[in-house]
Amino acid sequence: MEMEFKKRRSNKKKHPIRNTILLILAILLVGAGTFLYLNHRGYSAKNPNDMSLTEVKVTSSDSINQVGKKLQKKGLIYNAKYLNRYAKRYGAKSIKSGTYLFSPVQSIDNVYQELAQGPGEQPVLDSSYTYIDGNKTAEQTAGTMADAANVSRSALIAAYTDKDLIKEMKSKYPKLFLNAKSDITLYDLVMPGIYKLKDEKSAKDLVRDLLGRTNKEMGSYYSELKKNGIPVSTAVLLAENGGKTEFDRRLAFIHKIASYAQELKSQYGILPSISIAQAIHESNWDDSELSSKYNNFYGVKSDDTDSGKSVVLQTQEVENGETVTKNARFAVYASYKDSMKAHAKTLVNGNTWNSSQFKDVISASNYKDAAQALYDDSYATDPNYPAAIIRIIENWNLAQYDK
């Protein structure tokens, strides 16, 4: 037995070359696997759990690579090269310019498809995510949400106005109902945006989860909302449109012009809430070229051809029921105060053919009557104009400046 054992041992030979080759192959396989994994990850979602939305502006001159760099800089994709490769692999489509909403939960495929379809539509998402559009009503979104959470659509709509559930939510999340209107529904407090909904036991459980997320995301807003008497629903509506950054910018704009609006009231009798709300509405929160560059908050046109007092810009107007783009000459002001003062004088002095044109606006004792008078006295031709002004005033508690 001993001799046989030794014989077997003596026949065992080492194969250093074969072992080295196997080791090299193993390293190559691991390296290839790592490369494929990293390459695949580059096309996948940057963060499947980050459902935040970020605005990205795409211009007509942007290439797909330039768009990719913008997305990479904002932390929405791993690297611009993956979007560029995807476009080359599947055939570059025409990219439409505009302002998009993107999220880290979107894959390169999602991002590319969204760029191809253009802005204005909802974000392109995988089937595991649900998008809630803040511009839609409870009835319009109920079907999508109910299907995703596997609950009854009609039960979900009913849950939004269920008195017992509202009482329960007020008790659990009292800050959510800060400065709330008396007719508020729970849907008014549902954050628009991207959700990864799970199967729920009931529609009420779904609403509880939805408001839980809202309360969590509103944490950084509560102090400013309380200080300025602004309802939480106002901040909720901005979730898709810049979030906290945009909320702070808009509030800063109000604070910038509010004191001068109050000063104008003492001189001309214009309600500050009306002056502020019209400036917001006409300038799109000081985001228009006319307001931000030329201090023209109210879209005032001019016949003065002096380059320092007027500027020609494109504007959209409705003619025979169709929207057309035309060039028009607008007034240029040295400061925003000059613009606000000119607006106040126009309301007080009327126009060349009727000095009392806006007398009802001046004589109104509250913002609702004044807003309606802007239409009745032909300051605005849009019948929805008074409602838009009133909505701005109430959403941002501008009536506080009338006191």
PDB file of C-alpha atoms in Angstrom, residues 27-272:
ATOM      1  CA  ILE A  27      -8.880  37.876 -14.951  1.00  0.00           C
ATOM      2  CA  LEU A  28     -10.101  38.687 -18.454  1.00  0.00           C
ATOM      3  CA  LEU A  29     -13.531  37.252 -17.708  1.00  0.00           C
ATOM      4  CA  VAL A  30     -13.806  39.228 -14.481  1.00  0.00           C
ATOM      5  CA  GLY A  31     -12.637  42.353 -16.293  1.00  0.00           C
ATOM      6  CA  ALA A  32     -15.101  41.828 -19.120  1.00  0.00           C
ATOM      7  CA  GLY A  33     -17.881  41.220 -16.638  1.00  0.00           C
ATOM      8  CA  THR A  34     -16.987  44.372 -14.741  1.00  0.00           C
ATOM      9  CA  PHE A  35     -16.853  46.359 -17.990  1.00  0.00           C
ATOM     10  CA  LEU A  36     -20.226  45.039 -19.128  1.00  0.00           C
ATOM     11  CA  TYR A  37     -21.735  45.787 -15.724  1.00  0.00           C
ATOM     12  CA  LEU A  38     -20.389  49.315 -15.622  1.00  0.00           C
ATOM     13  CA  ASN A  39     -21.376  49.882 -19.239  1.00  0.00           C
ATOM     14  CA  HIS A  40     -24.888  48.591 -18.588  1.00  0.00           C
ATOM     15  CA  ARG A  41     -25.170  50.693 -15.439  1.00  0.00           C
ATOM     16  CA  GLY A  42     -24.361  53.792 -17.478  1.00  0.00           C
ATOM     17  CA  TYR A  43     -27.572  53.292 -19.473  1.00  0.00           C
ATOM     18  CA  SER A  44     -29.724  52.577 -16.439  1.00  0.00           C
ATOM     19  CA  ALA A  45     -31.348  55.009 -13.998  1.00  0.00           C
ATOM     20  CA  LYS A  46     -28.898  57.135 -12.006  1.00  0.00           C
ATOM     21  CA  ASN A  47     -30.951  56.647  -8.841  1.00  0.00           C
ATOM     22  CA  PRO A  48     -34.106  54.462  -8.926  1.00  0.00           C
ATOM     23  CA  ASN A  49     -35.185  55.841  -5.542  1.00  0.00           C
ATOM     24  CA  ASP A  50     -34.791  59.571  -6.246  1.00  0.00           C
ATOM     25  CA  MET A  51     -38.144  60.595  -7.720  1.00  0.00           C
ATOM     26  CA  SER A  52     -37.425  64.322  -7.733  1.00  0.00           C
ATOM     27  CA  LEU A  53     -37.970  66.315 -10.921  1.00  0.00           C
ATOM     28  CA  THR A  54     -35.534  68.823 -12.381  1.00  0.00           C
ATOM     29  CA  GLU A  55     -36.177  71.372 -15.119  1.00  0.00           C
ATOM     30  CA  VAL A  56     -33.774  71.247 -18.053  1.00  0.00           C
ATOM     31  CA  LYS A  57     -33.901  73.825 -20.841  1.00  0.00           C
ATOM     32  CA  VAL A  58     -33.010  72.572 -24.301  1.00  0.00           C
ATOM     33  CA  THR A  59     -32.354  75.079 -27.088  1.00  0.00           C
ATOM     34  CA  SER A  60     -32.727  74.537 -30.806  1.00  0.00           C
ATOM     35  CA  SER A  61     -28.938  74.704 -31.216  1.00  0.00           C
ATOM     36  CA  ASP A  62     -28.189  71.999 -28.610  1.00  0.00           C
ATOM     37  CA  SER A  63     -26.678  68.763 -29.879  1.00  0.00           C
ATOM     38  CA  ILE A  64     -27.516  65.455 -28.205  1.00  0.00           C
ATOM     39  CA  ASN A  65     -24.069  65.546 -26.574  1.00  0.00           C
ATOM     40  CA  GLN A  66     -24.677  69.044 -25.197  1.00  0.00           C
ATOM     41  CA  VAL A  67     -28.021  67.967 -23.787  1.00  0.00           C
ATOM     42  CA  GLY A  68     -26.309  64.972 -22.216  1.00  0.00           C
ATOM     43  CA  LYS A  69     -23.764  67.226 -20.525  1.00  0.00           C
ATOM     44  CA  LYS A  70     -26.573  69.343 -19.070  1.00  0.00           C
ATOM     45  CA  LEU A  71     -28.235  66.224 -17.690  1.00  0.00           C
ATOM     46  CA  GLN A  72     -24.940  64.931 -16.295  1.00  0.00           C
ATOM     47  CA  LYS A  73     -24.192  68.273 -14.624  1.00  0.00           C
ATOM     48  CA  LYS A  74     -27.571  68.214 -12.888  1.00  0.00           C
ATOM     49  CA  GLY A  75     -26.957  64.662 -11.667  1.00  0.00           C
ATOM     50  CA  LEU A  76     -29.696  63.108 -13.785  1.00  0.00           C
ATOM     51  CA  ILE A  77     -27.585  60.593 -15.750  1.00  0.00           C
ATOM     52  CA  TYR A  78     -24.216  58.909 -15.195  1.00  0.00           C
ATOM     53  CA  ASN A  79     -22.406  60.358 -18.183  1.00  0.00           C
ATOM     54  CA  ALA A  80     -23.268  62.251 -21.372  1.00  0.00           C
ATOM     55  CA  LYS A  81     -21.440  59.665 -23.487  1.00  0.00           C
ATOM     56  CA  TYR A  82     -24.161  57.068 -22.837  1.00  0.00           C
ATOM     57  CA  LEU A  83     -26.889  59.314 -24.230  1.00  0.00           C
ATOM     58  CA  ASN A  84     -24.670  60.095 -27.203  1.00  0.00           C
ATOM     59  CA  ARG A  85     -23.962  56.403 -27.843  1.00  0.00           C
ATOM     60  CA  TYR A  86     -27.644  55.537 -27.506  1.00  0.00           C
ATOM     61  CA  ALA A  87     -28.595  58.154 -30.089  1.00  0.00           C
ATOM     62  CA  LYS A  88     -25.973  56.871 -32.554  1.00  0.00           C
ATOM     63  CA  ARG A  89     -26.965  53.245 -32.011  1.00  0.00           C
ATOM     64  CA  TYR A  90     -30.708  53.701 -32.495  1.00  0.00           C
ATOM     65  CA  GLY A  91     -30.675  56.546 -34.989  1.00  0.00           C
ATOM     66  CA  ALA A  92     -30.637  60.150 -33.872  1.00  0.00           C
ATOM     67  CA  LYS A  93     -34.076  61.706 -33.798  1.00  0.00           C
ATOM     68  CA  SER A  94     -34.892  65.376 -33.953  1.00  0.00           C
ATOM     69  CA  ILE A  95     -34.609  66.953 -30.504  1.00  0.00           C
ATOM     70  CA  LYS A  96     -37.329  69.466 -29.758  1.00  0.00           C
ATOM     71  CA  SER A  97     -36.342  72.619 -27.888  1.00  0.00           C
ATOM     72  CA  GLY A  98     -38.151  73.676 -24.731  1.00  0.00           C
ATOM     73  CA  THR A  99     -38.226  73.113 -20.978  1.00  0.00           C
ATOM     74  CA  TYR A 100     -38.275  69.469 -19.886  1.00  0.00           C
ATOM     75  CA  LEU A 101     -38.789  67.675 -16.593  1.00  0.00           C
ATOM     76  CA  PHE A 102     -36.295  64.879 -15.956  1.00  0.00           C
ATOM     77  CA  SER A 103     -35.668  62.605 -12.984  1.00  0.00           C
ATOM     78  CA  PRO A 104     -32.814  60.330 -11.804  1.00  0.00           C
ATOM     79  CA  VAL A 105     -35.260  57.387 -12.028  1.00  0.00           C
ATOM     80  CA  GLN A 106     -35.208  57.638 -15.827  1.00  0.00           C
ATOM     81  CA  SER A 107     -32.976  55.377 -17.896  1.00  0.00           C
ATOM     82  CA  ILE A 108     -31.117  56.636 -20.964  1.00  0.00           C
ATOM     83  CA  ASP A 109     -33.877  55.075 -23.057  1.00  0.00           C
ATOM     84  CA  ASN A 110     -36.516  57.043 -21.097  1.00  0.00           C
ATOM     85  CA  VAL A 111     -34.570  60.284 -21.465  1.00  0.00           C
ATOM     86  CA  TYR A 112     -34.029  59.849 -25.186  1.00  0.00           C
ATOM     87  CA  GLN A 113     -37.676  59.011 -25.864  1.00  0.00           C
ATOM     88  CA  GLU A 114     -38.758  62.103 -23.926  1.00  0.00           C
ATOM     89  CA  LEU A 115     -36.405  64.317 -25.920  1.00  0.00           C
ATOM     90  CA  ALA A 116     -37.840  62.860 -29.123  1.00  0.00           C
ATOM     91  CA  GLN A 117     -41.472  63.475 -28.130  1.00  0.00           C
ATOM     92  CA  GLY A 118     -40.770  67.020 -26.941  1.00  0.00           C
ATOM     93  CA  PRO A 119     -41.608  69.087 -23.833  1.00  0.00           C
ATOM     94  CA  GLY A 120     -45.111  69.532 -22.495  1.00  0.00           C
ATOM     95  CA  GLU A 121     -45.862  65.852 -22.143  1.00  0.00           C
ATOM     96  CA  GLN A 122     -45.369  63.858 -18.944  1.00  0.00           C
ATOM     97  CA  PRO A 123     -41.932  62.347 -18.264  1.00  0.00           C
ATOM     98  CA  VAL A 124     -41.263  59.016 -19.959  1.00  0.00           C
ATOM     99  CA  LEU A 125     -41.025  56.400 -17.202  1.00  0.00           C
ATOM    100  CA  ASP A 126     -40.747  52.645 -16.757  1.00  0.00           C
ATOM    101  CA  SER A 127     -43.976  50.840 -15.890  1.00  0.00           C
ATOM    102  CA  SER A 128     -43.054  50.577 -12.197  1.00  0.00           C
ATOM    103  CA  TYR A 129     -43.474  54.346 -11.775  1.00  0.00           C
ATOM    104  CA  THR A 130     -46.588  56.524 -11.833  1.00  0.00           C
ATOM    105  CA  TYR A 131     -46.621  60.212 -12.729  1.00  0.00           C
ATOM    106  CA  ILE A 132     -49.173  62.572 -11.168  1.00  0.00           C
ATOM    107  CA  ASP A 133     -49.723  65.742 -13.178  1.00  0.00           C
ATOM    108  CA  GLY A 134     -50.430  68.751 -10.952  1.00  0.00           C
ATOM    109  CA  ASN A 135     -52.478  70.376 -13.722  1.00  0.00           C
ATOM    110  CA  LYS A 136     -55.051  67.577 -13.668  1.00  0.00           C
ATOM    111  CA  THR A 137     -58.036  67.137 -11.400  1.00  0.00           C
ATOM    112  CA  ALA A 138     -58.658  64.380  -8.880  1.00  0.00           C
ATOM    113  CA  GLU A 139     -61.012  62.681 -11.329  1.00  0.00           C
ATOM    114  CA  GLN A 140     -58.464  62.832 -14.142  1.00  0.00           C
ATOM    115  CA  THR A 141     -55.663  61.212 -12.120  1.00  0.00           C
ATOM    116  CA  ALA A 142     -57.767  58.790 -10.081  1.00  0.00           C
ATOM    117  CA  GLY A 143     -57.752  56.026 -12.688  1.00  0.00           C
ATOM    118  CA  THR A 144     -53.968  55.959 -13.055  1.00  0.00           C
ATOM    119  CA  MET A 145     -53.353  56.056  -9.312  1.00  0.00           C
ATOM    120  CA  ALA A 146     -56.037  53.509  -8.475  1.00  0.00           C
ATOM    121  CA  ASP A 147     -54.697  51.049 -11.041  1.00  0.00           C
ATOM    122  CA  ALA A 148     -51.136  51.422  -9.775  1.00  0.00           C
ATOM    123  CA  ALA A 149     -52.177  50.874  -6.134  1.00  0.00           C
ATOM    124  CA  ASN A 150     -54.796  48.230  -6.960  1.00  0.00           C
ATOM    125  CA  VAL A 151     -57.717  50.060  -5.334  1.00  0.00           C
ATOM    126  CA  SER A 152     -61.103  51.297  -6.470  1.00  0.00           C
ATOM    127  CA  ARG A 153     -61.150  54.484  -8.518  1.00  0.00           C
ATOM    128  CA  SER A 154     -64.481  55.645  -7.105  1.00  0.00           C
ATOM    129  CA  ALA A 155     -63.298  54.878  -3.555  1.00  0.00           C
ATOM    130  CA  LEU A 156     -60.179  56.977  -4.132  1.00  0.00           C
ATOM    131  CA  ILE A 157     -62.185  59.988  -5.328  1.00  0.00           C
ATOM    132  CA  ALA A 158     -64.485  59.627  -2.311  1.00  0.00           C
ATOM    133  CA  ALA A 159     -61.516  59.393   0.078  1.00  0.00           C
ATOM    134  CA  TYR A 160     -60.274  62.843  -0.912  1.00  0.00           C
ATOM    135  CA  THR A 161     -63.377  64.457   0.601  1.00  0.00           C
ATOM    136  CA  ASP A 162     -64.078  61.960   3.382  1.00  0.00           C
ATOM    137  CA  LYS A 163     -64.691  64.042   6.520  1.00  0.00           C
ATOM    138  CA  ASP A 164     -63.369  61.444   8.937  1.00  0.00           C
ATOM    139  CA  LEU A 165     -60.190  60.968   6.908  1.00  0.00           C
ATOM    140  CA  ILE A 166     -59.681  64.740   6.658  1.00  0.00           C
ATOM    141  CA  LYS A 167     -60.059  64.989  10.437  1.00  0.00           C
ATOM    142  CA  GLU A 168     -57.552  62.153  10.870  1.00  0.00           C
ATOM    143  CA  MET A 169     -55.027  63.790   8.561  1.00  0.00           C
ATOM    144  CA  LYS A 170     -55.421  67.174  10.279  1.00  0.00           C
ATOM    145  CA  SER A 171     -54.649  65.498  13.578  1.00  0.00           C
ATOM    146  CA  LYS A 172     -51.622  63.613  12.197  1.00  0.00           C
ATOM    147  CA  TYR A 173     -50.212  66.370   9.964  1.00  0.00           C
ATOM    148  CA  PRO A 174     -51.493  69.698  11.371  1.00  0.00           C
ATOM    149  CA  LYS A 175     -48.904  71.773   9.476  1.00  0.00           C
ATOM    150  CA  LEU A 176     -50.240  70.484   6.155  1.00  0.00           C
ATOM    151  CA  PHE A 177     -53.454  72.380   6.798  1.00  0.00           C
ATOM    152  CA  LEU A 178     -51.718  75.635   7.674  1.00  0.00           C
ATOM    153  CA  ASN A 179     -53.657  78.607   6.214  1.00  0.00           C
ATOM    154  CA  ALA A 180     -55.866  76.143   4.312  1.00  0.00           C
ATOM    155  CA  LYS A 181     -59.103  77.214   2.672  1.00  0.00           C
ATOM    156  CA  SER A 182     -62.313  75.933   4.206  1.00  0.00           C
ATOM    157  CA  ASP A 183     -63.162  73.891   1.114  1.00  0.00           C
ATOM    158  CA  ILE A 184     -59.769  72.169   0.843  1.00  0.00           C
ATOM    159  CA  THR A 185     -59.737  68.508  -0.195  1.00  0.00           C
ATOM    160  CA  LEU A 186     -57.018  65.972   0.484  1.00  0.00           C
ATOM    161  CA  TYR A 187     -56.235  65.883  -3.230  1.00  0.00           C
ATOM    162  CA  ASP A 188     -55.156  69.532  -2.953  1.00  0.00           C
ATOM    163  CA  LEU A 189     -52.342  68.304  -0.708  1.00  0.00           C
ATOM    164  CA  VAL A 190     -51.124  65.487  -2.939  1.00  0.00           C
ATOM    165  CA  MET A 191     -47.680  66.331  -4.312  1.00  0.00           C
ATOM    166  CA  PRO A 192     -47.590  66.127  -8.099  1.00  0.00           C
ATOM    167  CA  GLY A 193     -44.659  64.166  -9.419  1.00  0.00           C
ATOM    168  CA  ILE A 194     -43.316  60.633  -9.703  1.00  0.00           C
ATOM    169  CA  TYR A 195     -44.491  57.828  -7.424  1.00  0.00           C
ATOM    170  CA  LYS A 196     -43.604  54.181  -7.035  1.00  0.00           C
ATOM    171  CA  LEU A 197     -46.953  53.006  -5.749  1.00  0.00           C
ATOM    172  CA  LYS A 198     -47.498  49.643  -4.109  1.00  0.00           C
ATOM    173  CA  ASP A 199     -50.649  47.572  -3.661  1.00  0.00           C
ATOM    174  CA  GLU A 200     -52.767  49.136  -0.910  1.00  0.00           C
ATOM    175  CA  LYS A 201     -55.418  47.570   1.321  1.00  0.00           C
ATOM    176  CA  SER A 202     -57.786  50.460   0.619  1.00  0.00           C
ATOM    177  CA  ALA A 203     -58.093  53.820  -1.115  1.00  0.00           C
ATOM    178  CA  LYS A 204     -57.840  55.558   2.258  1.00  0.00           C
ATOM    179  CA  ASP A 205     -54.506  53.855   2.903  1.00  0.00           C
ATOM    180  CA  LEU A 206     -53.282  55.165  -0.430  1.00  0.00           C
ATOM    181  CA  VAL A 207     -54.278  58.722   0.526  1.00  0.00           C
ATOM    182  CA  ARG A 208     -52.551  58.316   3.896  1.00  0.00           C
ATOM    183  CA  ASP A 209     -49.319  57.358   2.135  1.00  0.00           C
ATOM    184  CA  LEU A 210     -49.640  60.210  -0.364  1.00  0.00           C
ATOM    185  CA  LEU A 211     -50.050  62.813   2.387  1.00  0.00           C
ATOM    186  CA  GLY A 212     -47.211  61.269   4.346  1.00  0.00           C
ATOM    187  CA  ARG A 213     -44.893  61.998   1.445  1.00  0.00           C
ATOM    188  CA  THR A 214     -46.236  65.548   1.114  1.00  0.00           C
ATOM    189  CA  ASN A 215     -45.662  66.258   4.799  1.00  0.00           C
ATOM    190  CA  LYS A 216     -42.091  64.993   4.537  1.00  0.00           C
ATOM    191  CA  GLU A 217     -41.282  67.092   1.468  1.00  0.00           C
ATOM    192  CA  MET A 218     -42.923  70.215   2.880  1.00  0.00           C
ATOM    193  CA  GLY A 219     -40.682  70.247   5.941  1.00  0.00           C
ATOM    194  CA  SER A 220     -38.391  72.971   4.563  1.00  0.00           C
ATOM    195  CA  TYR A 221     -41.342  75.172   3.552  1.00  0.00           C
ATOM    196  CA  TYR A 222     -43.350  75.343   6.778  1.00  0.00           C
ATOM    197  CA  SER A 223     -41.624  78.300   8.438  1.00  0.00           C
ATOM    198  CA  GLU A 224     -41.986  80.572   5.376  1.00  0.00           C
ATOM    199  CA  LEU A 225     -45.561  79.449   4.765  1.00  0.00           C
ATOM    200  CA  LYS A 226     -46.527  80.283   8.343  1.00  0.00           C
ATOM    201  CA  LYS A 227     -44.675  83.603   8.310  1.00  0.00           C
ATOM    202  CA  ASN A 228     -46.357  84.786   5.096  1.00  0.00           C
ATOM    203  CA  GLY A 229     -49.801  83.267   5.625  1.00  0.00           C
ATOM    204  CA  ILE A 230     -49.470  81.147   2.483  1.00  0.00           C
ATOM    205  CA  PRO A 231     -51.389  77.836   2.244  1.00  0.00           C
ATOM    206  CA  VAL A 232     -49.391  74.623   1.843  1.00  0.00           C
ATOM    207  CA  SER A 233     -51.312  73.849  -1.360  1.00  0.00           C
ATOM    208  CA  THR A 234     -49.477  76.757  -3.051  1.00  0.00           C
ATOM    209  CA  ALA A 235     -46.091  75.160  -2.399  1.00  0.00           C
ATOM    210  CA  VAL A 236     -47.453  71.756  -3.414  1.00  0.00           C
ATOM    211  CA  LEU A 237     -48.337  73.076  -6.853  1.00  0.00           C
ATOM    212  CA  LEU A 238     -44.713  74.102  -7.427  1.00  0.00           C
ATOM    213  CA  ALA A 239     -43.380  70.566  -6.942  1.00  0.00           C
ATOM    214  CA  GLU A 240     -43.192  70.107 -10.730  1.00  0.00           C
ATOM    215  CA  ASN A 241     -41.994  73.624 -11.411  1.00  0.00           C
ATOM    216  CA  GLY A 242     -38.740  74.223  -9.597  1.00  0.00           C
ATOM    217  CA  GLY A 243     -39.801  73.140  -6.108  1.00  0.00           C
ATOM    218  CA  LYS A 244     -38.258  75.032  -3.177  1.00  0.00           C
ATOM    219  CA  THR A 245     -35.917  77.049  -5.381  1.00  0.00           C
ATOM    220  CA  GLU A 246     -38.810  78.412  -7.441  1.00  0.00           C
ATOM    221  CA  PHE A 247     -40.935  78.967  -4.325  1.00  0.00           C
ATOM    222  CA  ASP A 248     -38.174  81.094  -2.785  1.00  0.00           C
ATOM    223  CA  ARG A 249     -37.687  83.030  -6.029  1.00  0.00           C
ATOM    224  CA  ARG A 250     -41.371  83.863  -6.291  1.00  0.00           C
ATOM    225  CA  LEU A 251     -41.631  84.861  -2.654  1.00  0.00           C
ATOM    226  CA  ALA A 252     -38.565  87.095  -3.072  1.00  0.00           C
ATOM    227  CA  PHE A 253     -40.236  88.800  -6.046  1.00  0.00           C
ATOM    228  CA  ILE A 254     -43.341  89.525  -3.959  1.00  0.00           C
ATOM    229  CA  HIS A 255     -41.243  90.945  -1.119  1.00  0.00           C
ATOM    230  CA  LYS A 256     -39.293  93.061  -3.606  1.00  0.00           C
ATOM    231  CA  ILE A 257     -42.327  94.923  -4.955  1.00  0.00           C
ATOM    232  CA  ALA A 258     -44.833  94.726  -2.076  1.00  0.00           C
ATOM    233  CA  SER A 259     -43.627  97.751  -0.119  1.00  0.00           C
ATOM    234  CA  TYR A 260     -43.684  99.964  -3.215  1.00  0.00           C
ATOM    235  CA  ALA A 261     -47.149  98.666  -4.111  1.00  0.00           C
ATOM    236  CA  GLN A 262     -48.293  99.832  -0.660  1.00  0.00           C
ATOM    237  CA  GLU A 263     -46.648 103.198  -1.255  1.00  0.00           C
ATOM    238  CA  LEU A 264     -48.533 103.549  -4.540  1.00  0.00           C
ATOM    239  CA  LYS A 265     -51.796 102.846  -2.741  1.00  0.00           C
ATOM    240  CA  SER A 266     -51.310 105.911  -0.562  1.00  0.00           C
ATOM    241  CA  GLN A 267     -50.643 108.026  -3.689  1.00  0.00           C
ATOM    242  CA  TYR A 268     -53.100 106.585  -6.216  1.00  0.00           C
ATOM    243  CA  GLY A 269     -55.494 104.344  -4.324  1.00  0.00           C
ATOM    244  CA  ILE A 270     -54.602 101.119  -6.174  1.00  0.00           C
ATOM    245  CA  LEU A 271     -54.989  98.020  -4.021  1.00  0.00           C
ATOM    246  CA  PRO A 272     -51.473  96.550  -3.532  1.00  0.00           C
TER     247      PRO A 272
END
